[in-house]
Tab-separated table of C-alpha atoms and ligand atoms in Angstrom:
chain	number	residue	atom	x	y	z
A	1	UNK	CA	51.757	104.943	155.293
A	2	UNK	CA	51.529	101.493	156.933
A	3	UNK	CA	54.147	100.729	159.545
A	4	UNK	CA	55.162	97.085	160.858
A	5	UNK	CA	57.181	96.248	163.753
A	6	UNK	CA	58.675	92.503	164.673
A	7	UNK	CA	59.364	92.123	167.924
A	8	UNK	CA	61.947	89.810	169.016
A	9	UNK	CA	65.105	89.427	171.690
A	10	UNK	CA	66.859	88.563	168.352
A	11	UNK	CA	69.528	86.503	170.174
A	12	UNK	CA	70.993	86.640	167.057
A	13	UNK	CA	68.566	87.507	164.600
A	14	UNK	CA	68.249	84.851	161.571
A	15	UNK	CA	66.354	84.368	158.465
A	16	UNK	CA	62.800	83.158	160.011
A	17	UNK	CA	62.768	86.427	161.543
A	18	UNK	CA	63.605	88.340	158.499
A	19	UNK	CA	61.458	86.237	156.323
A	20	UNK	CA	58.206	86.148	158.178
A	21	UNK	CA	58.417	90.157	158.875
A	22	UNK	CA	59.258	90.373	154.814
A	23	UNK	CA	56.329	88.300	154.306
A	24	UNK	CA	53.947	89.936	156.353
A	25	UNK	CA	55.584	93.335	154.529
A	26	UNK	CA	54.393	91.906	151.162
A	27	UNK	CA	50.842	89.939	152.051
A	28	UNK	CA	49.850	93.334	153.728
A	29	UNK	CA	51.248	96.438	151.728
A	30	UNK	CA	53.297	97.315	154.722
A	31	UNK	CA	55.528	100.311	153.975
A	32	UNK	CA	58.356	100.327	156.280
A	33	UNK	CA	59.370	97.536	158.556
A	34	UNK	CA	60.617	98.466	161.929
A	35	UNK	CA	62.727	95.627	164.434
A	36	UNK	CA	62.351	96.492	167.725
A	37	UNK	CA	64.761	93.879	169.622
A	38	UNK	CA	63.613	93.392	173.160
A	39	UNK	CA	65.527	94.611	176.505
A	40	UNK	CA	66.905	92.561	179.126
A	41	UNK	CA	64.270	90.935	180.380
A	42	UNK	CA	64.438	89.713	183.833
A	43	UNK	CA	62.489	86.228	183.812
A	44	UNK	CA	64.231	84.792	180.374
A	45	UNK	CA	67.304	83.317	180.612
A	46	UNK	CA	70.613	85.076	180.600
A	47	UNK	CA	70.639	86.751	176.941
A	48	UNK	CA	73.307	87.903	175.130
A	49	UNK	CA	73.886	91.660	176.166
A	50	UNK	CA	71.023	93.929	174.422
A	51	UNK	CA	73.914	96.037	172.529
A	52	UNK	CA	75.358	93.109	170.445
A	53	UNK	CA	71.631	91.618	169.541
A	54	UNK	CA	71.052	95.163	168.642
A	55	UNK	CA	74.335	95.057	166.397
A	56	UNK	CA	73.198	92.065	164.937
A	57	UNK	CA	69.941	93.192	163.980
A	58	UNK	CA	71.532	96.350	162.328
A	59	UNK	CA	73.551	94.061	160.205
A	60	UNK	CA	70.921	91.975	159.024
A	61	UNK	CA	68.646	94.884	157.958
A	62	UNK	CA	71.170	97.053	156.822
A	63	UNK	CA	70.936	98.168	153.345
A	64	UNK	CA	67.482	97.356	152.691
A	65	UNK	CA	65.432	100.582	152.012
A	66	UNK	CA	62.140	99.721	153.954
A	67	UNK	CA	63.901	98.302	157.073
A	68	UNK	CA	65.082	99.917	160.341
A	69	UNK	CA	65.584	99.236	163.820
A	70	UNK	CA	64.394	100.737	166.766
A	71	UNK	CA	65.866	100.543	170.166
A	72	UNK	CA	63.073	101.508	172.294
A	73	UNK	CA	62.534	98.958	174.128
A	74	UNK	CA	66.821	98.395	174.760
A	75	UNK	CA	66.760	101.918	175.912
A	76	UNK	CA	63.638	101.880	178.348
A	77	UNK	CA	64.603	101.454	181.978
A	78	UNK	CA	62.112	99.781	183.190
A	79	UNK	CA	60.635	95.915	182.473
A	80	UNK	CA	59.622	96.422	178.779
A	81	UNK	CA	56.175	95.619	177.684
A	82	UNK	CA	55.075	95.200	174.320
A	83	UNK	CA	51.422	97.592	175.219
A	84	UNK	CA	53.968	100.351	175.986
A	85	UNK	CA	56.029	99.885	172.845
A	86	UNK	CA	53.316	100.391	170.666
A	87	UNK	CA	52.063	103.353	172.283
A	88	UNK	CA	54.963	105.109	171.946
A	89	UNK	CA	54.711	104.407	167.959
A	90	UNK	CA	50.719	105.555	168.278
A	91	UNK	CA	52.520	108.934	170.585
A	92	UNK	CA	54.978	109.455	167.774
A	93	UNK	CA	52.154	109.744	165.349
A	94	UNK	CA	51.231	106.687	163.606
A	95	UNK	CA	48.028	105.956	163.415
A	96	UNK	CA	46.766	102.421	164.524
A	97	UNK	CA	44.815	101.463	161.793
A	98	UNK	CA	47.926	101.843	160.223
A	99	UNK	CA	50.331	99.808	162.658
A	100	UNK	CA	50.588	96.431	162.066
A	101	UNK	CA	52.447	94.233	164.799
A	102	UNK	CA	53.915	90.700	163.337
A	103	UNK	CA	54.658	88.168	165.393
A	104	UNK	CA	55.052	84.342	164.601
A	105	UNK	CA	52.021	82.050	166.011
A	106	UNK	CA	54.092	80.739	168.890
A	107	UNK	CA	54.085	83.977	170.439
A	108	UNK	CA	50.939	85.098	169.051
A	109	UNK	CA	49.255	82.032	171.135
A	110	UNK	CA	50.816	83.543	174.569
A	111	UNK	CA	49.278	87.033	173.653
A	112	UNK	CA	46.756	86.627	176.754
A	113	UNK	CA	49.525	86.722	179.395
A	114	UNK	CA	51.007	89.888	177.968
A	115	UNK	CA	51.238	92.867	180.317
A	116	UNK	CA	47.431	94.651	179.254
A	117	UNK	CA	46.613	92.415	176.272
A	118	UNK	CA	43.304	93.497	176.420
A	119	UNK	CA	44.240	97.026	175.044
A	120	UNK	CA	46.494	95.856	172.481
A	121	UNK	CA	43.731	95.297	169.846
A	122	UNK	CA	42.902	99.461	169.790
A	123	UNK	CA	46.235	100.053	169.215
A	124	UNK	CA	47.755	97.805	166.229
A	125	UNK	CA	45.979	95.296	163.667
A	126	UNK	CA	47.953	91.376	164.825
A	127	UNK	CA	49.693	89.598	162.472
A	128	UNK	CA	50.386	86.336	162.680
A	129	UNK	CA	52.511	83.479	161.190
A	130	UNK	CA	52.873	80.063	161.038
A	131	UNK	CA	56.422	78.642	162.211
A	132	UNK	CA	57.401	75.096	161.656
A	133	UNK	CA	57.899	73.007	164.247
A	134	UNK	CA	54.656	74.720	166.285
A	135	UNK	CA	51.223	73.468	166.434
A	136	UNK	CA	49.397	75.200	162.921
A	137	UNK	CA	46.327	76.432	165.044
A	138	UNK	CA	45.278	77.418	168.086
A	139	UNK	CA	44.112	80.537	167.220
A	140	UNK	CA	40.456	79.829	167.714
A	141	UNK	CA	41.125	79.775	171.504
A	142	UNK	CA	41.813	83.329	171.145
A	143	UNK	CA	39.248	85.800	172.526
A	144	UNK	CA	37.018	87.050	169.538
A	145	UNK	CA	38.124	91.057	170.654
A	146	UNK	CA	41.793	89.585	169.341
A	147	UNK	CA	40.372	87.494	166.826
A	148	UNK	CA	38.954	90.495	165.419
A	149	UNK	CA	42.269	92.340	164.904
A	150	UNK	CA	43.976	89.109	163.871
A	151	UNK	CA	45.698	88.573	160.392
A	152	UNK	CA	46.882	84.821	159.777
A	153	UNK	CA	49.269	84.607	156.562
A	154	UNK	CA	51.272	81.303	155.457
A	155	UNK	CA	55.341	81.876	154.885
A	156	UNK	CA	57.246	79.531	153.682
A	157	UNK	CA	58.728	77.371	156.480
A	158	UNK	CA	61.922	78.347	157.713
A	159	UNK	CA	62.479	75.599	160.526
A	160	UNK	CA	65.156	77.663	162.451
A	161	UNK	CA	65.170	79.413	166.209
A	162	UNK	CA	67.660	81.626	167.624
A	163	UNK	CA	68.122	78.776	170.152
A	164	UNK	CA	69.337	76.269	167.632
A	165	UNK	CA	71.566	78.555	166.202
A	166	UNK	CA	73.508	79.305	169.419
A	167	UNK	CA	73.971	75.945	170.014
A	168	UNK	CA	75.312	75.254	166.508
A	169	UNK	CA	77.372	78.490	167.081
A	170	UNK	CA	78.398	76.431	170.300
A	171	UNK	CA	79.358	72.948	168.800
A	172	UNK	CA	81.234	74.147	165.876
A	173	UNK	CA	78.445	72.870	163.880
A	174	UNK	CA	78.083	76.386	161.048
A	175	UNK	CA	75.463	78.734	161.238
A	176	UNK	CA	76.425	79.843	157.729
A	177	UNK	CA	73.257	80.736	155.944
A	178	UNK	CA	71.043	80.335	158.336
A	179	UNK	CA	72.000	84.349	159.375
A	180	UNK	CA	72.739	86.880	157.164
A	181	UNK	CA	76.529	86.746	156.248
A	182	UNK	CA	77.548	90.310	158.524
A	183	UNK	CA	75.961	88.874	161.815
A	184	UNK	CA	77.218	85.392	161.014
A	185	UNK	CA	81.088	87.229	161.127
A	186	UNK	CA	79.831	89.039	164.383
A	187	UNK	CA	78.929	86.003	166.070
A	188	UNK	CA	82.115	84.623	165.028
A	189	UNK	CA	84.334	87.520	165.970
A	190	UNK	CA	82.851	88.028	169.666
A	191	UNK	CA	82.774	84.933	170.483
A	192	UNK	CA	79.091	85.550	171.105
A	193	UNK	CA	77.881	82.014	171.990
A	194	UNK	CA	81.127	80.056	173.283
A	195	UNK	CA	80.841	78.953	176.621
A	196	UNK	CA	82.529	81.148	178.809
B	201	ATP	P1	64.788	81.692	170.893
B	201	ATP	O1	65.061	80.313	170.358
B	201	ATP	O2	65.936	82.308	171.618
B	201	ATP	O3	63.484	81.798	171.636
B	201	ATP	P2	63.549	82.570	168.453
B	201	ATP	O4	64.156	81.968	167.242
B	201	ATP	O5	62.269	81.992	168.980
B	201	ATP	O6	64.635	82.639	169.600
B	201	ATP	P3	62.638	85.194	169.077
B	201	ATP	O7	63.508	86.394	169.088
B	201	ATP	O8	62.241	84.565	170.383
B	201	ATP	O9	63.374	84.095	168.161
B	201	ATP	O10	61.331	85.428	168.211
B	201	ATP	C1	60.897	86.654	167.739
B	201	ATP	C2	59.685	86.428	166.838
B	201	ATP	O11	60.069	85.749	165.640
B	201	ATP	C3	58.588	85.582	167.480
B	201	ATP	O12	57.345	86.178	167.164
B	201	ATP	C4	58.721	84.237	166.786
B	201	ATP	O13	57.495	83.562	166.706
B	201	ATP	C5	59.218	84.639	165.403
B	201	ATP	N1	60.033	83.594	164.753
B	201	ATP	C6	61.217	83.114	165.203
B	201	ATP	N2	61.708	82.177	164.370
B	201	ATP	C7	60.822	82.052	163.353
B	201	ATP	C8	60.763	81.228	162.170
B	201	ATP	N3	61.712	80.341	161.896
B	201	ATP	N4	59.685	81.387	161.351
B	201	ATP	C9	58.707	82.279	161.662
B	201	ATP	N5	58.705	83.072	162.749
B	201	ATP	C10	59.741	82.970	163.589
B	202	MG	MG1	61.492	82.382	170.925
């Protein structure tokens, strides 16, 4: 049984996210797709609380049988790292030849300044993206011991970020189809990204 988890502080959640973890779902015979949204984390900027991105990413995968979220890293006291996140998934029995971890090239690129990147490799098998609007490559840069564990599969483009879609949320511009329909009403009904 192959598990993936996407990563993300899903602030909200749209459909790049959903479509490039699909996609890597599909490419690699993953069977169950787990979103992990991401804590508070001290050095972004000020996110929207971890309870209504976790809402939102609840909505947007509810329903759909291989899909659920996890809120490990929302419930973890301290600074969340994604090394620690996968163990926990390796402690709770998965295997790591059959974890896959998805992320979309722009983060994949930063993997050398995670928190213990050198260990991630043992745990997981990478898997990588392209996302428009980001350089295509930049993967050969990458150490060869992440190289090795790295899966690179094309998605169709879905030019969209979470930050765009705040900011549309913001203006009054629609963010209709853009987010699944539930989260879009969430957003709308909390007020989620009017300035306050
Ligand atoms: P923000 O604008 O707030 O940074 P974001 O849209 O980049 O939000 P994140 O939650 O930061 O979303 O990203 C989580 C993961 O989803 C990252 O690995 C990122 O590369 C990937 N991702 C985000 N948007 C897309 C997209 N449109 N296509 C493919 N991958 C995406
Ligand atoms: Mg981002």
């Amino acid at each position: 049984m192959k598990t993936g988890i996407m990563g993300g502080t899903f602030d909200p959640i749209h459909y790049g996210h959903l479509l490039a973890a699909e996609e890597a779902r599909i490419n690699l015979g993953i069977d169950r797709l787990i979103f992990v949204p991401t804590g508070d984390p001290a050095y972004k900027r000020k996110i929207t609380p971890a309870e209504d991105r976790y809402a939102m990413t609840l909505l947007a995968t509810a329903g759909v049988l291989e899909y659920s979220v996890s809120r490990i890293e929302i419930d973890r006291k301290e600074e969340t790292h994604t090394i620690d996140t996968l163990r926990e998934f390796i402690k709770s029995g998965i295997k790591p030849e059959d974890l896959y971890f998805i992320t979309g090239l722009d983060a994949m690129l930063s993997i050398t300044s995670w928190f213990d990147y050198k260990k991630i490799p043992d745990l997981c098998t990478l898997v990588t993206a392209r996302r428009p609007g980001y350089p295509v490559s930049g993967i050969e840069t990458l150490p060869d011991f992440i190289k090795d564990k790295l899966k690179y599969i094309e998605i169709p483009q879905f030019a969209i970020s979470s930050t765009e879609i705040r900011e549309r949320s913001r203006d009054g511009r629609g963010i209709r189809f853009l987010v699944p329909h539930l989260v879009e009403i969430y957003i709308e009904s909390n007020k989620l990204y009017k300035s306050k």
